[in-house]
Coordinates of C-alpha atoms and ligand atoms in Angstrom, one line a residue:
Chain A
M1 CA -1.0 -13.3 -12.2
I2 CA 0.2 -9.8 -12.4
K3 CA 3.1 -10.5 -10.4
D4 CA 4.4 -12.4 -13.1
I5 CA 5.4 -8.8 -14.8
T6 CA 8.5 -7.7 -14.4
I7 CA 10.0 -4.5 -12.7
G8 CA 13.2 -3.0 -13.7
Q9 CA 13.4 -6.0 -15.2
Y10 CA 16.5 -6.6 -12.7
F11 CA 18.1 -10.4 -12.1
P12 CA 19.7 -10.6 -9.9
G13 CA 22.7 -13.1 -9.9
I14 CA 26.6 -12.2 -8.0
S15 CA 28.4 -11.3 -12.0
P16 CA 31.3 -9.1 -12.3
V17 CA 28.8 -6.6 -14.0
H18 CA 26.1 -7.8 -10.9
R19 CA 29.2 -6.2 -8.4
M20 CA 30.6 -3.1 -10.4
D21 CA 29.6 0.4 -8.7
P22 CA 26.3 0.9 -10.8
R23 CA 27.9 4.6 -11.2
V24 CA 30.3 3.8 -13.6
K25 CA 27.8 0.9 -15.0
I26 CA 25.6 4.4 -16.2
I27 CA 28.6 5.7 -17.9
L28 CA 29.9 2.9 -19.3
T29 CA 26.8 2.1 -20.5
A30 CA 26.5 5.7 -21.8
V31 CA 30.1 5.6 -23.8
F32 CA 28.6 2.3 -25.4
I33 CA 25.8 4.2 -27.4
V34 CA 28.8 6.9 -28.4
M35 CA 30.5 4.2 -29.8
L36 CA 27.9 2.5 -31.8
F37 CA 27.7 6.0 -32.9
V38 CA 31.0 6.7 -33.7
A39 CA 31.1 3.4 -35.6
D40 CA 30.7 4.2 -39.7
S41 CA 30.3 1.1 -41.2
I42 CA 29.0 -2.5 -40.6
W43 CA 32.5 -3.7 -39.5
G44 CA 32.8 -0.9 -37.0
L45 CA 29.4 -2.1 -35.7
I46 CA 30.2 -5.5 -35.4
V47 CA 33.0 -5.0 -33.0
G48 CA 30.3 -3.5 -31.1
A49 CA 27.8 -6.5 -31.2
A50 CA 31.0 -8.4 -30.1
F51 CA 31.1 -6.0 -27.1
T52 CA 27.0 -6.5 -26.4
L53 CA 27.6 -10.5 -26.8
V54 CA 30.5 -10.8 -24.5
S55 CA 29.4 -8.4 -22.2
F56 CA 26.5 -10.4 -21.8
M57 CA 28.4 -13.9 -21.5
I58 CA 30.0 -12.0 -18.0
S59 CA 27.0 -11.6 -16.9
R60 CA 25.3 -14.9 -17.5
I61 CA 22.4 -13.4 -18.0
P62 CA 20.3 -16.3 -19.7
L63 CA 20.5 -15.6 -23.7
K64 CA 16.5 -16.0 -23.1
L65 CA 16.1 -12.6 -21.7
M66 CA 18.4 -11.1 -24.6
F67 CA 16.2 -11.6 -27.3
K68 CA 13.1 -11.5 -24.6
S69 CA 14.4 -7.2 -24.6
L70 CA 14.1 -6.7 -28.1
K71 CA 10.4 -7.7 -28.7
P72 CA 8.8 -5.2 -28.4
I73 CA 10.9 -3.2 -30.6
L74 CA 10.7 -5.4 -33.2
P75 CA 8.1 -3.8 -34.8
I76 CA 10.0 -0.6 -34.9
I77 CA 13.5 -2.9 -36.5
I78 CA 11.2 -3.9 -39.0
F79 CA 9.4 -0.3 -40.1
T80 CA 13.6 1.0 -39.3
G81 CA 14.3 -1.5 -42.2
V82 CA 11.1 -1.4 -44.7
L83 CA 11.7 2.2 -44.5
N84 CA 15.6 2.2 -45.4
L85 CA 15.2 -0.5 -48.2
F86 CA 12.3 1.0 -49.9
F87 CA 13.7 4.4 -49.9
I88 CA 17.3 5.1 -50.2
K89 CA 17.6 4.8 -54.4
S90 CA 21.3 5.3 -54.6
G91 CA 23.7 2.7 -55.2
D92 CA 23.8 -0.5 -58.1
V93 CA 20.0 -0.8 -58.6
Y94 CA 19.1 -5.1 -57.2
F95 CA 15.7 -5.0 -58.1
H96 CA 12.8 -2.6 -59.8
W97 CA 9.1 -3.1 -59.7
K98 CA 6.7 0.1 -60.1
I99 CA 7.5 2.7 -57.6
F100 CA 9.6 0.2 -55.7
T101 CA 13.7 0.2 -56.4
I102 CA 16.2 -2.3 -53.6
T103 CA 19.1 -0.6 -53.7
S104 CA 22.8 -2.2 -52.4
E105 CA 23.0 1.8 -50.6
G106 CA 19.6 0.6 -49.0
V107 CA 20.2 -2.5 -48.6
R108 CA 23.1 -1.5 -46.8
T109 CA 21.9 1.3 -44.6
A110 CA 19.0 -0.8 -43.8
I111 CA 21.3 -3.6 -42.1
F112 CA 23.0 -1.4 -40.6
M113 CA 20.7 0.2 -38.6
A114 CA 19.0 -2.3 -37.5
V115 CA 22.2 -4.1 -36.2
R116 CA 22.1 -0.6 -34.9
I117 CA 18.8 -0.5 -33.1
I118 CA 19.4 -4.1 -31.6
C119 CA 22.6 -3.4 -30.3
L120 CA 21.6 -0.2 -28.3
I121 CA 18.8 -2.1 -27.0
I122 CA 20.5 -5.0 -26.0
G123 CA 22.9 -2.9 -24.6
T124 CA 21.4 -1.0 -22.4
S125 CA 19.0 -3.5 -21.3
L126 CA 21.7 -5.1 -19.7
L127 CA 22.2 -1.8 -17.4
T128 CA 18.7 -3.1 -16.3
Y129 CA 19.5 -6.6 -15.4
T130 CA 22.0 -6.1 -13.7
T131 CA 21.2 -3.4 -11.5
S132 CA 18.8 -3.5 -9.1
P133 CA 15.8 0.0 -9.0
I134 CA 17.6 1.1 -6.4
D135 CA 20.9 1.1 -6.9
L136 CA 20.3 2.8 -10.0
T137 CA 18.8 5.6 -8.6
D138 CA 21.2 5.9 -5.9
A139 CA 23.9 6.2 -8.9
I140 CA 21.4 9.0 -10.4
E141 CA 21.4 10.7 -7.5
R142 CA 25.5 11.2 -7.0
L143 CA 25.9 11.5 -11.4
L144 CA 23.6 14.2 -11.0
S145 CA 24.2 15.7 -7.6
P146 CA 26.9 18.5 -9.3
L147 CA 23.1 19.9 -10.6
K148 CA 22.0 20.7 -6.6
K149 CA 24.0 23.5 -7.6
I150 CA 21.7 25.2 -9.8
K151 CA 19.0 24.3 -7.3
V152 CA 17.7 21.4 -8.9
P153 CA 16.3 19.0 -6.2
V154 CA 17.9 15.7 -7.3
H155 CA 17.6 14.4 -4.1
E156 CA 14.1 14.3 -3.5
L157 CA 13.4 13.3 -6.8
A158 CA 15.9 10.2 -6.3
M159 CA 13.6 9.3 -2.8
M160 CA 10.4 10.0 -4.8
M161 CA 11.5 7.7 -7.5
T162 CA 13.6 5.1 -5.1
I163 CA 10.1 5.0 -2.6
A164 CA 7.9 5.0 -6.0
L165 CA 9.8 1.8 -7.1
R166 CA 10.8 0.2 -3.6
F167 CA 6.0 0.3 -3.5
I168 CA 5.5 -1.7 -6.7
P169 CA 6.1 -5.3 -5.9
T170 CA 3.7 -4.0 -2.9
L171 CA 0.8 -2.7 -4.4
I172 CA 1.4 -5.3 -7.4
E173 CA 0.8 -7.6 -3.6
E174 CA -1.9 -5.7 -2.7
T175 CA -3.9 -5.4 -5.5
D176 CA -3.5 -9.1 -6.3
K177 CA -4.7 -9.5 -2.4
I178 CA -7.6 -8.0 -3.2
M179 CA -8.0 -9.8 -6.6
S180 CA -8.5 -13.1 -5.3
A181 CA -10.8 -11.5 -2.2
Q182 CA -13.5 -10.5 -4.3
K183 CA -13.4 -13.1 -6.8
A184 CA -14.1 -14.9 -3.6
R185 CA -17.3 -13.3 -3.5
G186 CA -17.6 -13.8 -7.0
A187 CA -16.7 -11.1 -8.0
D188 CA -15.9 -11.5 -11.9
M189 CA -13.0 -9.6 -14.5
E190 CA -13.5 -11.6 -16.8
T191 CA -15.9 -11.3 -18.4
G192 CA -18.9 -8.8 -20.1
S193 CA -19.2 -5.8 -22.2
L194 CA -16.1 -3.1 -22.2
M195 CA -18.7 -0.8 -19.7
K196 CA -19.4 -4.2 -16.9
R197 CA -15.9 -4.8 -16.9
A198 CA -14.6 -1.3 -15.8
K199 CA -17.4 -1.3 -13.1
A200 CA -15.9 -4.6 -11.8
L201 CA -12.9 -2.6 -11.8
I202 CA -14.2 -0.8 -8.6
P203 CA -14.4 -2.8 -5.6
I204 CA -10.4 -3.5 -6.9
L205 CA -9.7 0.3 -6.8
V206 CA -11.7 1.7 -3.9
P207 CA -9.6 -0.8 -1.3
L208 CA -5.9 -0.2 -3.6
F209 CA -6.2 4.1 -2.7
V210 CA -7.4 3.7 1.0
S211 CA -4.4 1.3 1.4
S212 CA -2.7 3.4 -0.9
F213 CA -3.4 6.3 1.4
R214 CA -2.6 4.7 4.9
R215 CA -0.1 3.3 3.9
A216 CA 1.5 7.2 2.2
E217 CA 0.7 8.6 5.6
E218 CA 2.7 5.8 8.2
L219 CA 5.8 5.8 5.1
A220 CA 5.5 10.1 6.1
L221 CA 5.0 9.4 9.6
A222 CA 7.8 6.4 9.8
M223 CA 10.4 9.0 8.4
E224 CA 8.9 11.9 10.6
C225 CA 10.5 9.3 13.3
R226 CA 13.5 9.0 11.7
C227 CA 14.1 13.0 11.8
Y228 CA 14.6 12.9 7.7
H229 CA 14.1 16.2 7.1
G230 CA 15.7 16.1 3.1
G231 CA 18.9 15.6 1.7
E232 CA 20.6 18.0 3.5
G233 CA 23.8 16.4 5.5
R234 CA 22.2 12.9 4.9
T235 CA 24.9 10.2 5.2
R236 CA 24.6 6.9 3.6
M237 CA 24.4 3.0 4.7
K238 CA 25.3 1.6 1.6
Q239 CA 28.5 3.9 -0.1
L240 CA 28.9 3.3 -3.1
R241 CA 32.1 2.2 -3.9
M242 CA 34.6 1.9 -7.1
T243 CA 36.9 -1.6 -6.9
V244 CA 39.3 -2.5 -9.3
L245 CA 36.3 -4.2 -10.9
D246 CA 35.9 -1.0 -12.2
G247 CA 38.4 -0.2 -13.9
Y248 CA 39.5 -3.6 -15.8
A249 CA 35.5 -2.9 -16.9
C250 CA 37.2 0.8 -18.4
F251 CA 40.1 -0.5 -19.6
Y252 CA 37.9 -3.6 -21.2
T253 CA 35.8 -0.7 -22.5
A254 CA 37.3 1.5 -24.0
A255 CA 39.4 -1.5 -25.6
F256 CA 36.3 -1.8 -27.4
F257 CA 35.8 1.7 -27.8
A258 CA 39.5 2.0 -29.5
C259 CA 39.3 -0.8 -32.3
V260 CA 35.6 0.7 -33.3
I261 CA 37.9 3.9 -34.2
A262 CA 40.7 1.9 -35.3
V263 CA 38.2 0.2 -37.8
N264 CA 36.0 3.3 -38.8
I265 CA 40.2 4.5 -39.8
L266 CA 40.6 1.5 -42.0
I267 CA 38.1 0.8 -43.6
Chain B
M1 CA -17.7 -38.5 0.9
A2 CA -15.5 -35.8 1.7
V3 CA -16.2 -32.2 1.4
I4 CA -12.5 -31.1 0.4
K5 CA -10.2 -33.6 -1.1
T6 CA -6.6 -32.9 -2.0
E7 CA -4.5 -35.4 -4.1
N8 CA -0.4 -34.9 -3.7
L9 CA -1.6 -31.2 -4.5
T10 CA 2.3 -29.6 -5.0
Y11 CA 2.2 -25.3 -5.5
I12 CA 5.5 -23.4 -6.8
Y13 CA 5.3 -19.8 -6.9
G14 CA 7.2 -18.3 -9.8
E15 CA 7.6 -21.4 -11.3
G16 CA 10.7 -20.8 -13.7
T17 CA 11.7 -17.8 -12.2
P18 CA 15.0 -17.4 -9.9
F19 CA 12.1 -15.9 -7.3
E20 CA 10.6 -20.2 -7.3
K21 CA 9.2 -21.1 -4.1
K22 CA 7.4 -24.0 -3.1
A23 CA 4.9 -23.3 -0.7
V24 CA 3.2 -26.1 -1.0
D25 CA 4.8 -29.7 -1.2
D26 CA 2.9 -33.1 -2.0
V27 CA -0.2 -32.5 0.3
S28 CA -3.0 -34.8 0.0
L29 CA -5.6 -34.7 2.2
E30 CA -10.1 -34.5 3.0
I31 CA -12.0 -32.9 4.8
Y32 CA -15.4 -34.1 5.8
E33 CA -18.5 -32.6 5.6
G34 CA -20.2 -30.9 9.1
E35 CA -16.5 -30.3 10.6
M36 CA -14.5 -27.8 12.1
V37 CA -10.8 -28.2 11.3
G38 CA -7.7 -25.9 12.5
V39 CA -5.3 -25.5 10.9
I40 CA -2.0 -24.3 11.8
G41 CA 1.6 -24.1 11.9
H42 CA 4.7 -21.9 11.3
T43 CA 5.3 -18.9 9.6
G44 CA 5.4 -19.0 6.0
S45 CA 4.4 -22.7 6.6
G46 CA 2.7 -22.6 3.0
K47 CA -1.4 -22.6 5.2
S48 CA -2.6 -19.6 3.1
T49 CA -1.7 -20.7 0.6
L50 CA -3.4 -24.4 0.5
I51 CA -6.9 -23.0 1.6
Q52 CA -6.1 -20.8 -1.8
H53 CA -6.8 -24.4 -3.6
F54 CA -10.2 -24.8 -2.0
N55 CA -12.0 -22.3 -4.0
G56 CA -9.6 -22.1 -7.0
L57 CA -8.2 -19.1 -6.3
L58 CA -4.7 -20.6 -7.3
K59 CA -4.2 -23.5 -9.6
P60 CA -2.3 -26.0 -8.3
S61 CA 1.7 -27.0 -10.0
A62 CA 1.1 -30.3 -9.3
G63 CA -2.1 -32.6 -8.3
S64 CA -5.8 -32.0 -8.0
V65 CA -8.4 -31.2 -6.0
Y66 CA -11.5 -31.6 -5.6
I67 CA -14.7 -29.7 -4.1
D68 CA -17.8 -32.1 -3.6
G69 CA -16.1 -35.0 -5.8
E70 CA -15.6 -31.9 -8.7
K71 CA -12.1 -31.5 -9.8
L72 CA -11.2 -28.2 -10.2
W73 CA -9.9 -26.7 -12.9
E74 CA -10.8 -28.9 -15.3
D75 CA -14.0 -26.8 -16.6
K76 CA -12.4 -22.8 -15.7
A77 CA -16.3 -21.5 -15.8
R78 CA -17.6 -23.7 -13.2
L79 CA -14.3 -21.8 -10.2
R80 CA -17.7 -19.6 -10.1
E81 CA -19.8 -21.9 -8.8
I82 CA -17.5 -23.3 -7.0
R83 CA -16.3 -20.3 -4.8
F84 CA -19.5 -19.1 -3.9
K85 CA -20.0 -23.5 -2.2
V86 CA -16.3 -22.7 -0.8
G87 CA -16.3 -19.0 0.5
L88 CA -13.0 -17.7 1.8
V89 CA -12.3 -15.1 3.9
F90 CA -9.1 -13.6 3.8
Q91 CA -6.6 -12.4 6.6
Y92 CA -7.4 -8.7 7.7
P93 CA -10.7 -9.1 5.0
E94 CA -11.4 -5.1 6.3
Y95 CA -9.2 -4.2 3.9
Q96 CA -11.4 -5.5 1.1
L97 CA -14.6 -3.6 2.1
F98 CA -15.1 -0.9 -0.8
E99 CA -18.9 -0.2 -0.5
E100 CA -20.9 3.2 0.2
T101 CA -22.1 1.4 3.4
C102 CA -22.2 -2.1 5.4
Y103 CA -25.6 -2.8 3.5
K104 CA -24.4 -2.9 0.1
D105 CA -21.2 -4.6 0.8
I106 CA -21.8 -7.7 2.3
A107 CA -24.8 -8.1 -0.4
F108 CA -21.3 -7.8 -3.4
G109 CA -21.3 -11.3 -2.2
P110 CA -25.3 -12.7 -3.1
K111 CA -25.8 -9.9 -5.7
N112 CA -23.7 -12.3 -7.5
M113 CA -24.9 -15.1 -6.9
G114 CA -27.6 -13.5 -8.2
L115 CA -30.0 -13.7 -5.7
D116 CA -33.3 -11.4 -5.9
E117 CA -33.2 -8.6 -3.7
A118 CA -36.2 -10.1 -1.0
E119 CA -33.1 -13.2 -0.5
T120 CA -30.4 -10.4 -0.7
D121 CA -31.9 -8.5 2.3
R122 CA -33.2 -11.4 4.3
R123 CA -29.4 -12.8 4.1
I124 CA -27.5 -9.7 5.0
R125 CA -29.7 -8.9 8.0
E126 CA -29.6 -12.8 8.8
T127 CA -25.7 -12.2 8.3
A128 CA -25.7 -9.4 10.1
Q129 CA -27.0 -11.0 13.7
M130 CA -24.8 -14.0 13.8
V131 CA -21.9 -11.6 13.7
G132 CA -23.2 -9.1 16.1
L133 CA -23.4 -6.3 13.9
K134 CA -26.9 -3.9 15.0
S135 CA -28.7 -3.1 12.2
E136 CA -27.9 0.6 12.4
L137 CA -24.8 0.3 11.6
L138 CA -25.5 -1.2 8.5
D139 CA -26.6 1.9 7.1
K140 CA -23.0 3.5 7.4
S141 CA -19.8 3.5 6.1
P142 CA -17.6 0.5 6.3
F143 CA -14.7 3.3 7.0
E144 CA -16.5 5.1 10.1
L145 CA -16.5 1.7 11.5
S146 CA -13.5 -0.1 14.1
G147 CA -11.7 -2.2 13.4
G148 CA -13.4 -5.0 14.8
Q149 CA -16.5 -4.1 13.4
K150 CA -15.1 -3.7 9.9
R151 CA -13.5 -7.0 10.2
R152 CA -17.4 -8.4 11.2
V153 CA -19.0 -6.9 7.9
A154 CA -16.0 -8.7 6.3
I155 CA -16.7 -12.0 7.3
A156 CA -20.9 -11.5 7.0
G157 CA -19.7 -11.3 3.6
V158 CA -18.5 -13.9 2.2
M159 CA -21.6 -15.3 5.3
A160 CA -24.4 -13.9 3.2
M161 CA -23.5 -16.5 0.7
K162 CA -24.5 -19.3 2.0
P163 CA -21.6 -21.1 1.7
K164 CA -20.9 -25.1 2.1
V165 CA -17.8 -25.0 3.2
L166 CA -16.6 -21.1 5.6
I167 CA -12.4 -21.3 5.1
L168 CA -10.7 -18.0 7.8
D169 CA -7.2 -17.4 7.6
E170 CA -6.3 -15.9 10.2
P171 CA -10.2 -14.6 11.3
A172 CA -8.9 -13.3 15.3
S173 CA -5.4 -11.7 13.6
G174 CA -4.5 -8.6 15.6
L175 CA -7.9 -7.5 18.1
D176 CA -8.2 -8.0 21.3
P177 CA -8.5 -10.6 23.9
K178 CA -12.3 -9.9 24.6
G179 CA -12.7 -8.8 19.9
R180 CA -10.4 -12.8 19.6
E181 CA -12.9 -14.6 21.9
Q182 CA -15.9 -13.3 20.5
I183 CA -15.0 -13.6 16.7
L184 CA -14.4 -17.2 17.7
S185 CA -17.4 -17.9 19.3
L186 CA -19.1 -16.7 16.2
L187 CA -17.8 -19.1 14.3
K188 CA -18.7 -22.2 16.3
E189 CA -22.3 -20.6 17.2
Y190 CA -22.6 -20.4 12.4
H191 CA -20.7 -23.9 12.9
Q192 CA -23.4 -25.2 14.8
A193 CA -26.6 -23.3 13.4
T194 CA -25.3 -23.9 9.8
K195 CA -24.1 -27.5 10.4
S196 CA -21.9 -26.2 8.3
T197 CA -17.9 -26.8 7.7
V198 CA -15.9 -24.5 9.1
M199 CA -11.6 -24.2 9.0
I200 CA -9.8 -21.7 10.8
V201 CA -6.4 -20.6 10.3
S202 CA -4.8 -19.5 13.4
H203 CA -1.6 -18.7 15.2
S204 CA -3.0 -20.2 18.6
M205 CA -3.2 -23.1 19.7
E206 CA -5.5 -22.5 23.1
D207 CA -7.8 -21.1 19.8
V208 CA -7.4 -24.4 18.0
A209 CA -7.8 -26.5 21.5
R210 CA -10.8 -24.7 22.5
Y211 CA -12.9 -24.6 18.7
A212 CA -11.7 -27.7 16.3
D213 CA -12.9 -31.0 15.8
R214 CA -9.3 -31.9 14.2
I215 CA -6.6 -30.4 13.4
L216 CA -4.6 -29.8 10.2
V217 CA -0.7 -29.1 11.3
M218 CA 1.8 -27.6 8.1
N219 CA 5.2 -27.9 8.7
K220 CA 7.5 -27.0 6.1
S221 CA 5.2 -26.6 2.9
K222 CA 4.6 -30.6 3.6
L223 CA 1.2 -31.3 5.8
F224 CA 2.8 -32.6 9.1
C225 CA -0.7 -34.0 9.8
L226 CA -4.8 -33.9 10.0
D227 CA -6.1 -35.7 13.0
T228 CA -8.0 -35.4 17.0
T229 CA -7.1 -32.3 18.4
E230 CA -6.7 -35.4 21.1
K231 CA -4.0 -37.3 19.4
V232 CA -2.6 -34.0 17.3
F233 CA -1.3 -33.1 21.0
H234 CA -0.3 -36.3 21.8
R235 CA 3.1 -35.9 20.1
S236 CA 4.1 -32.2 21.6
E237 CA 7.3 -33.0 21.0
E238 CA 7.6 -32.8 17.6
L239 CA 5.3 -29.7 17.6
S240 CA 7.3 -28.3 19.9
S241 CA 10.6 -28.7 17.4
M242 CA 8.8 -27.4 14.2
G243 CA 8.1 -24.2 16.7
L244 CA 4.8 -24.9 17.6
S245 CA 3.7 -25.6 21.1
V246 CA 0.9 -27.0 22.6
P247 CA -1.3 -24.9 24.5
Q248 CA 0.2 -24.0 28.3
I249 CA -2.8 -25.0 30.0
T250 CA -1.5 -28.9 28.3
R251 CA 2.2 -28.0 29.1
V252 CA 1.0 -27.7 32.7
F253 CA -1.2 -30.7 32.8
N254 CA 1.9 -33.0 31.6
R255 CA 4.5 -32.1 34.2
L256 CA 1.6 -31.9 36.6
K257 CA 0.7 -35.7 35.4
I258 CA 5.1 -36.5 35.1
M259 CA 5.5 -35.5 39.5
G260 CA 2.0 -37.6 39.9
V261 CA 0.0 -34.7 41.2
I262 CA -3.1 -35.4 38.6
P263 CA -3.3 -38.7 36.7
E264 CA -4.8 -36.7 33.8
R265 CA -3.0 -35.6 30.5
D266 CA -4.5 -34.3 27.8
V267 CA -6.5 -31.2 28.7
Y268 CA -6.5 -28.3 26.4
T269 CA -8.9 -26.4 27.2
T270 CA -8.7 -24.4 30.8
P271 CA -12.5 -24.3 31.7
Y272 CA -11.9 -28.2 31.8
A273 CA -8.3 -28.0 33.3
L274 CA -10.7 -25.9 36.1
K275 CA -12.9 -28.9 36.7
L276 CA -10.4 -31.5 36.9
V277 CA -9.0 -28.9 39.6
L278 CA -11.9 -28.4 41.6
G279 CA -12.3 -32.0 41.7
E280 CA -8.7 -32.9 42.5
L281 CA -9.7 -30.5 45.3
G282 CA -12.9 -32.0 46.4
K283 CA -11.1 -35.2 47.0
E284 CA -9.6 -34.3 49.5
Ligands
ATP1 N1 2.3 -14.4 -4.5 C1 3.9 -14.4 -4.0 N2 4.5 -14.7 -4.4 C2 5.8 -15.5 -3.7 N3 5.8 -16.1 -2.7 C3 5.0 -15.8 -1.8 C4 3.5 -15.6 -2.3 N4 2.6 -15.8 -1.2 C5 3.4 -16.2 0.0 N5 4.7 -17.3 -0.2 C6 5.8 -17.7 -0.5 O1 5.1 -19.0 0.4 C7 5.5 -19.6 0.8 C8 4.0 -19.8 2.0 O2 3.4 -18.9 2.2 P1 2.2 -18.6 3.0 O3 2.0 -17.2 2.5 O4 1.4 -19.9 2.3 O5 2.4 -19.0 4.8 P2 1.3 -18.7 6.0 O6 1.9 -20.4 6.3 O7 0.2 -18.8 5.6 O8 2.1 -17.8 6.9 P3 1.8 -16.8 8.0 O9 1.1 -17.8 9.0 O10 2.9 -15.7 7.9 O11 0.5 -16.3 7.4 C9 6.6 -18.3 2.2 O12 7.8 -18.9 2.3 C10 5.9 -17.0 1.1 O13 7.4 -16.3 1.0
MG2 MG1 -1.1 -16.6 6.1

């Protein structure tokens, strides 16, 4: 079923990571990325990897999901690995055959880059696993709000994003329903030539568009009825609040960052 | 032989995710040929989920479904045939209309069956008349019609496939009392004219009492009972404990019986009640 596609891959929970202020989570994720790029040896990266792993444990997200998030970028990891392995020519030569040379430096860089990319992906996906898309846009709006001074419509952009995110599941559900209804009338979407299959989409797309326009109109009307007039002077029901938990998180991240720097200096 | 039969049918939405929800739980039932069955149950009790198994739109998480003795999901290629045999009209079917004209929209099902032009045309005219659509409306765009008319076009679209079993999910929801009445009585006429099996999902005990031979009651994903109208309404206490009520008129007459005014207890429809009361008055 289409519904199985998870959007924003949010995985609800009540772990400390889930309960953190989304703004702090975004900032700490950025710090984490910087940390990975500061690390200039494999040892520094291992500290980064430890950070990722421990954070994952705290969030109680099944490790299965961690591997799932890596799957789509596996080709990229392999590709960069292979490039580094064969094209770096400095260091001791381990292996030589025609134009292919594998050197110690090549192996080192290949592993280093692979670990860095893996940490990067796992760390950032932890953010989307533990933060609902709505919280995420809310936090982004707050973090970007200084840009309002230079007339960037931050609120409007965030509102558009929130609405879009809010309606993705609804649209998927709707699509599912319409597909079922047309299948019940014998629509065949799985077999036939490409042309035939494209044509089979019409009975789904037309009702979908009709209902999307209807929904958009209803939503606009409902918002106007509640006196929505943009971000000016708007207060919030759900205030983002930093708690002592966020303090611990900052401390925890800072500790790992310090480790990375220490490793850089010492090794 | 039963047209529809299920054995320990269970369906779980989002199996293996944190959003897991058992919507149909261990349901075994039999629907016979030529019956008119009302399906009733509280919101979220699994009615819509149950009926989507009868034409192979949902695959059971456990248990099995038989249509005309044939087990579904043994051969996926047969599912399309099954869908022509068991016609399913979804809730708010007007949202699935997509063609330029009502005529073409009703033709969608018969065309998918591979019927020729002449037969398709014959069926469209026949079903349009059955659902009370004037023939001049057939050339109009379905988006120009009123809600009730759209609903009729959508129902005709499934009827035109001449299914052996016609299942409708809340065919009268969102219509005014007169519109409800018209839709339900045209379904009754259809049932009588074609001698086919009809299942109607409804929230209204009144409607179900008037039109159905047997009533299927779902409660919290489980089958509560599938029995004749009298037998089901005899369990009025249990029904009200699950948030369903027997028709108002039945409640009135149960009370009258307790008060000793009218001895009759099994009264489900207003016309019958009227007859009783008039008879009682005539006695004096
Ligand atoms: N597509 C879906 N994904 C996940 N859960 C669903 C889905 N459809 C229904 N459910 C859940 O399954 C349960 C049964 O739903 P169903 O639609 O079958 O109930 P219903 O008896 O038809 O209710 P209603 O009278 O409101 O139409 C509900 O708890 C509902 O939340
Ligand atoms: Mg329903």
